[in-house]
Amino acid sequence: IVARGNPLQLQGMADLAGRGARFVNRQPGSGTRLLAEHLLAEAHVDPSRVRGFADAAEDSHGAVAAAVASGAADAGLGIQAAAASFGLDFVPLVDEDYYLVCLTPMLEQPAVQALREVLASPSWPATLSTMPGYGVQRAGEVLSLTRALPWWRFRQPRPAGHRG
């Protein structure tokens, strides 16, 4: 999320340190904070070189956008919809997939069936299309965890008292 017109011409996380941008971060442990740390590591940028990285953090995408809109920061990691809601510009860095995860027996529960019907309906993509940065692929489809996340491997818990 950057100011309207992207005055610092930020195109990626490496530009934060290189251009002296003031960065507003998310709270430690949040997915967005972990993504910021990952993107900085991928760009070989020490977070201590990013102004504001270790300062007070915000708890939501909207709060990050508000900080940029108020001029308290030049940039922050967040979603396009938050940037748009404050009239800010947005530099896309990654695409993320979102999954609803449940145990197989739960798929038969009426509430889960109703939710899957909504997600598979034509109204769901129509609703999401009104929000900048969102798209729909395979909504309502049931996938195995390893099909959705091929890198993930389930480990069976060891029986009590078991020694390696």
Tab-separated table of N, CA, C and O in Angstrom, residues 63-116:
chain	number	residue	atom	x	y	z
A	63	ALA	N	-5.904	-0.473	9.065
A	63	ALA	CA	-5.090	0.419	9.890
A	63	ALA	C	-3.784	0.769	9.191
A	63	ALA	O	-3.295	1.897	9.303
A	64	VAL	N	-3.218	-0.182	8.457
A	64	VAL	CA	-2.007	0.102	7.673
A	64	VAL	C	-2.330	1.151	6.612
A	64	VAL	O	-1.594	2.133	6.439
A	65	ALA	N	-3.439	0.962	5.910
A	65	ALA	CA	-3.844	1.924	4.880
A	65	ALA	C	-4.099	3.300	5.497
A	65	ALA	O	-3.722	4.322	4.917
A	66	ALA	N	-4.706	3.348	6.667
A	66	ALA	CA	-4.974	4.624	7.336
A	66	ALA	C	-3.669	5.335	7.684
A	66	ALA	O	-3.569	6.564	7.556
A	67	ALA	N	-2.657	4.577	8.104
A	67	ALA	CA	-1.358	5.177	8.437
A	67	ALA	C	-0.710	5.786	7.196
A	67	ALA	O	-0.136	6.876	7.256
A	68	VAL	N	-0.817	5.094	6.073
A	68	VAL	CA	-0.269	5.638	4.825
A	68	VAL	C	-1.084	6.855	4.390
A	68	VAL	O	-0.529	7.896	4.013
A	69	ALA	N	-2.398	6.766	4.468
A	69	ALA	CA	-3.271	7.870	4.054
A	69	ALA	C	-3.034	9.125	4.898
A	69	ALA	O	-3.113	10.244	4.393
A	70	SER	N	-2.723	8.943	6.176
A	70	SER	CA	-2.510	10.088	7.070
A	70	SER	C	-1.133	10.721	6.900
A	70	SER	O	-0.879	11.783	7.447
A	71	GLY	N	-0.253	10.038	6.165
A	71	GLY	CA	1.106	10.544	5.995
A	71	GLY	C	2.067	10.081	7.065
A	71	GLY	O	3.234	10.457	7.073
A	72	ALA	N	1.602	9.227	7.995
A	72	ALA	CA	2.476	8.706	9.042
A	72	ALA	C	3.480	7.696	8.497
A	72	ALA	O	4.500	7.428	9.122
A	73	ALA	N	3.181	7.123	7.328
A	73	ALA	CA	4.074	6.154	6.686
A	73	ALA	C	3.987	6.337	5.178
A	73	ALA	O	3.006	6.885	4.668
A	74	ASP	N	5.023	5.881	4.503
A	74	ASP	CA	5.043	5.929	3.038
A	74	ASP	C	4.493	4.655	2.420
A	74	ASP	O	4.015	4.671	1.281
A	75	ALA	N	4.597	3.549	3.162
A	75	ALA	CA	4.173	2.260	2.612
A	75	ALA	C	3.893	1.276	3.734
A	75	ALA	O	4.381	1.420	4.855
A	76	GLY	N	3.107	0.278	3.414
A	76	GLY	CA	2.833	-0.820	4.327
A	76	GLY	C	2.298	-1.985	3.541
A	76	GLY	O	1.732	-1.810	2.456
A	77	LEU	N	2.498	-3.180	4.051
A	77	LEU	CA	2.021	-4.379	3.371
A	77	LEU	C	0.565	-4.615	3.751
A	77	LEU	O	0.215	-4.615	4.935
A	78	GLY	N	-0.293	-4.779	2.757
A	78	GLY	CA	-1.706	-4.997	2.999
A	78	GLY	C	-2.409	-5.374	1.714
A	78	GLY	O	-1.774	-5.540	0.671
A	79	ILE	N	-3.713	-5.495	1.776
A	79	ILE	CA	-4.494	-5.925	0.615
A	79	ILE	C	-4.952	-4.722	-0.216
A	79	ILE	O	-5.082	-3.615	0.286
A	80	GLN	N	-5.206	-4.988	-1.491
A	80	GLN	CA	-5.599	-3.946	-2.421
A	80	GLN	C	-6.908	-3.277	-2.005
A	80	GLN	O	-7.074	-2.064	-2.167
A	81	ALA	N	-7.841	-4.040	-1.481
A	81	ALA	CA	-9.129	-3.470	-1.076
A	81	ALA	C	-8.940	-2.405	0.003
A	81	ALA	O	-9.632	-1.381	-0.003
A	82	ALA	N	-8.007	-2.609	0.933
A	82	ALA	CA	-7.749	-1.607	1.973
A	82	ALA	C	-7.158	-0.345	1.351
A	82	ALA	O	-7.544	0.768	1.707
A	83	ALA	N	-6.230	-0.513	0.419
A	83	ALA	CA	-5.641	0.642	-0.260
A	83	ALA	C	-6.729	1.426	-0.990
A	83	ALA	O	-6.801	2.657	-0.885
A	84	ALA	N	-7.579	0.726	-1.719
A	84	ALA	CA	-8.640	1.381	-2.489
A	84	ALA	C	-9.612	2.122	-1.581
A	84	ALA	O	-10.078	3.212	-1.918
A	85	SER	N	-9.902	1.566	-0.419
A	85	SER	CA	-10.869	2.203	0.481
A	85	SER	C	-10.361	3.549	0.996
A	85	SER	O	-11.159	4.380	1.429
A	86	PHE	N	-9.053	3.779	0.951
A	86	PHE	CA	-8.479	5.055	1.381
A	86	PHE	C	-7.993	5.891	0.197
A	86	PHE	O	-7.326	6.911	0.395
A	87	GLY	N	-8.301	5.465	-1.023
A	87	GLY	CA	-7.880	6.209	-2.204
A	87	GLY	C	-6.384	6.166	-2.446
A	87	GLY	O	-5.809	7.090	-3.028
A	88	LEU	N	-5.740	5.094	-2.004
A	88	LEU	CA	-4.294	4.949	-2.143
A	88	LEU	C	-3.957	4.079	-3.351
A	88	LEU	O	-4.823	3.416	-3.908
A	89	ASP	N	-2.698	4.061	-3.707
A	89	ASP	CA	-2.237	3.176	-4.775
A	89	ASP	C	-1.763	1.861	-4.176
A	89	ASP	O	-1.534	1.743	-2.971
A	90	PHE	N	-1.601	0.901	-5.050
A	90	PHE	CA	-1.273	-0.455	-4.618
A	90	PHE	C	-0.243	-1.040	-5.570
A	90	PHE	O	-0.404	-0.946	-6.785
A	91	VAL	N	0.799	-1.622	-5.015
A	91	VAL	CA	1.830	-2.299	-5.792
A	91	VAL	C	1.721	-3.793	-5.464
A	91	VAL	O	2.064	-4.198	-4.354
A	92	PRO	N	1.235	-4.614	-6.395
A	92	PRO	CA	1.090	-6.038	-6.081
A	92	PRO	C	2.451	-6.732	-5.959
A	92	PRO	O	3.330	-6.526	-6.788
A	93	LEU	N	2.601	-7.508	-4.889
A	93	LEU	CA	3.851	-8.229	-4.652
A	93	LEU	C	3.676	-9.739	-4.751
A	93	LEU	O	4.579	-10.430	-5.205
A	94	VAL	N	2.548	-10.252	-4.280
A	94	VAL	CA	2.281	-11.693	-4.309
A	94	VAL	C	0.785	-11.932	-4.493
A	94	VAL	O	-0.027	-11.060	-4.189
A	95	ASP	N	0.443	-13.095	-4.980
A	95	ASP	CA	-0.939	-13.573	-4.989
A	95	ASP	C	-1.057	-14.596	-3.875
A	95	ASP	O	-0.149	-15.411	-3.675
A	96	GLU	N	-2.140	-14.545	-3.138
A	96	GLU	CA	-2.365	-15.501	-2.066
A	96	GLU	C	-3.649	-16.259	-2.315
A	96	GLU	O	-4.635	-15.690	-2.781
A	97	ASP	N	-3.634	-17.538	-1.986
A	97	ASP	CA	-4.830	-18.365	-2.041
A	97	ASP	C	-5.354	-18.533	-0.619
A	97	ASP	O	-4.576	-18.641	0.333
A	98	TYR	N	-6.664	-18.545	-0.489
A	98	TYR	CA	-7.300	-18.743	0.809
A	98	TYR	C	-8.134	-20.019	0.751
A	98	TYR	O	-8.855	-20.247	-0.211
A	99	TYR	N	-8.013	-20.817	1.790
A	99	TYR	CA	-8.751	-22.068	1.875
A	99	TYR	C	-9.505	-22.131	3.193
A	99	TYR	O	-9.019	-21.663	4.220
A	100	LEU	N	-10.669	-22.713	3.146
A	100	LEU	CA	-11.423	-23.026	4.346
A	100	LEU	C	-11.123	-24.495	4.642
A	100	LEU	O	-11.340	-25.358	3.785
A	101	VAL	N	-10.590	-24.772	5.804
A	101	VAL	CA	-10.158	-26.120	6.138
A	101	VAL	C	-11.097	-26.708	7.183
A	101	VAL	O	-11.452	-26.044	8.157
A	102	CYS	N	-11.494	-27.967	6.954
A	102	CYS	CA	-12.289	-28.675	7.951
A	102	CYS	C	-12.010	-30.172	7.839
A	102	CYS	O	-11.480	-30.640	6.837
A	103	LEU	N	-12.360	-30.883	8.867
A	103	LEU	CA	-12.234	-32.340	8.848
A	103	LEU	C	-13.298	-32.916	7.924
A	103	LEU	O	-14.413	-32.383	7.827
A	104	THR	N	-12.992	-34.003	7.244
A	104	THR	CA	-13.893	-34.608	6.269
A	104	THR	C	-15.300	-34.841	6.814
A	104	THR	O	-16.272	-34.521	6.124
A	105	PRO	N	-15.468	-35.372	8.029
A	105	PRO	CA	-16.839	-35.592	8.527
A	105	PRO	C	-17.670	-34.308	8.613
A	105	PRO	O	-18.893	-34.344	8.506
A	106	MET	N	-17.029	-33.177	8.764
A	106	MET	CA	-17.752	-31.907	8.863
A	106	MET	C	-18.402	-31.514	7.541
A	106	MET	O	-19.344	-30.719	7.527
A	107	LEU	N	-17.933	-32.057	6.439
A	107	LEU	CA	-18.504	-31.721	5.132
A	107	LEU	C	-19.984	-32.085	5.044
A	107	LEU	O	-20.712	-31.519	4.239
A	108	GLU	N	-20.430	-33.007	5.873
A	108	GLU	CA	-21.831	-33.436	5.868
A	108	GLU	C	-22.718	-32.593	6.779
A	108	GLU	O	-23.937	-32.750	6.761
A	109	GLN	N	-22.128	-31.717	7.571
A	109	GLN	CA	-22.904	-30.888	8.483
A	109	GLN	C	-23.687	-29.839	7.690
A	109	GLN	O	-23.170	-29.248	6.738
A	110	PRO	N	-24.935	-29.573	8.046
A	110	PRO	CA	-25.758	-28.615	7.302
A	110	PRO	C	-25.122	-27.225	7.156
A	110	PRO	O	-25.205	-26.623	6.089
A	111	ALA	N	-24.490	-26.739	8.210
A	111	ALA	CA	-23.891	-25.396	8.125
A	111	ALA	C	-22.764	-25.362	7.102
A	111	ALA	O	-22.635	-24.406	6.331
A	112	VAL	N	-21.943	-26.394	7.064
A	112	VAL	CA	-20.834	-26.449	6.094
A	112	VAL	C	-21.387	-26.628	4.686
A	112	VAL	O	-20.909	-26.001	3.736
A	113	GLN	N	-22.423	-27.450	4.536
A	113	GLN	CA	-23.052	-27.612	3.220
A	113	GLN	C	-23.632	-26.289	2.728
A	113	GLN	O	-23.473	-25.936	1.559
A	114	ALA	N	-24.267	-25.547	3.605
A	114	ALA	CA	-24.837	-24.252	3.218
A	114	ALA	C	-23.740	-23.270	2.815
A	114	ALA	O	-23.881	-22.545	1.814
A	115	LEU	N	-22.655	-23.269	3.551
A	115	LEU	CA	-21.536	-22.394	3.209
A	115	LEU	C	-20.947	-22.768	1.853
A	115	LEU	O	-20.684	-21.903	1.008
A	116	ARG	N	-20.769	-24.055	1.602
A	116	ARG	CA	-20.233	-24.502	0.312
A	116	ARG	C	-21.161	-24.121	-0.832
A	116	ARG	O	-20.701	-23.758	-1.914
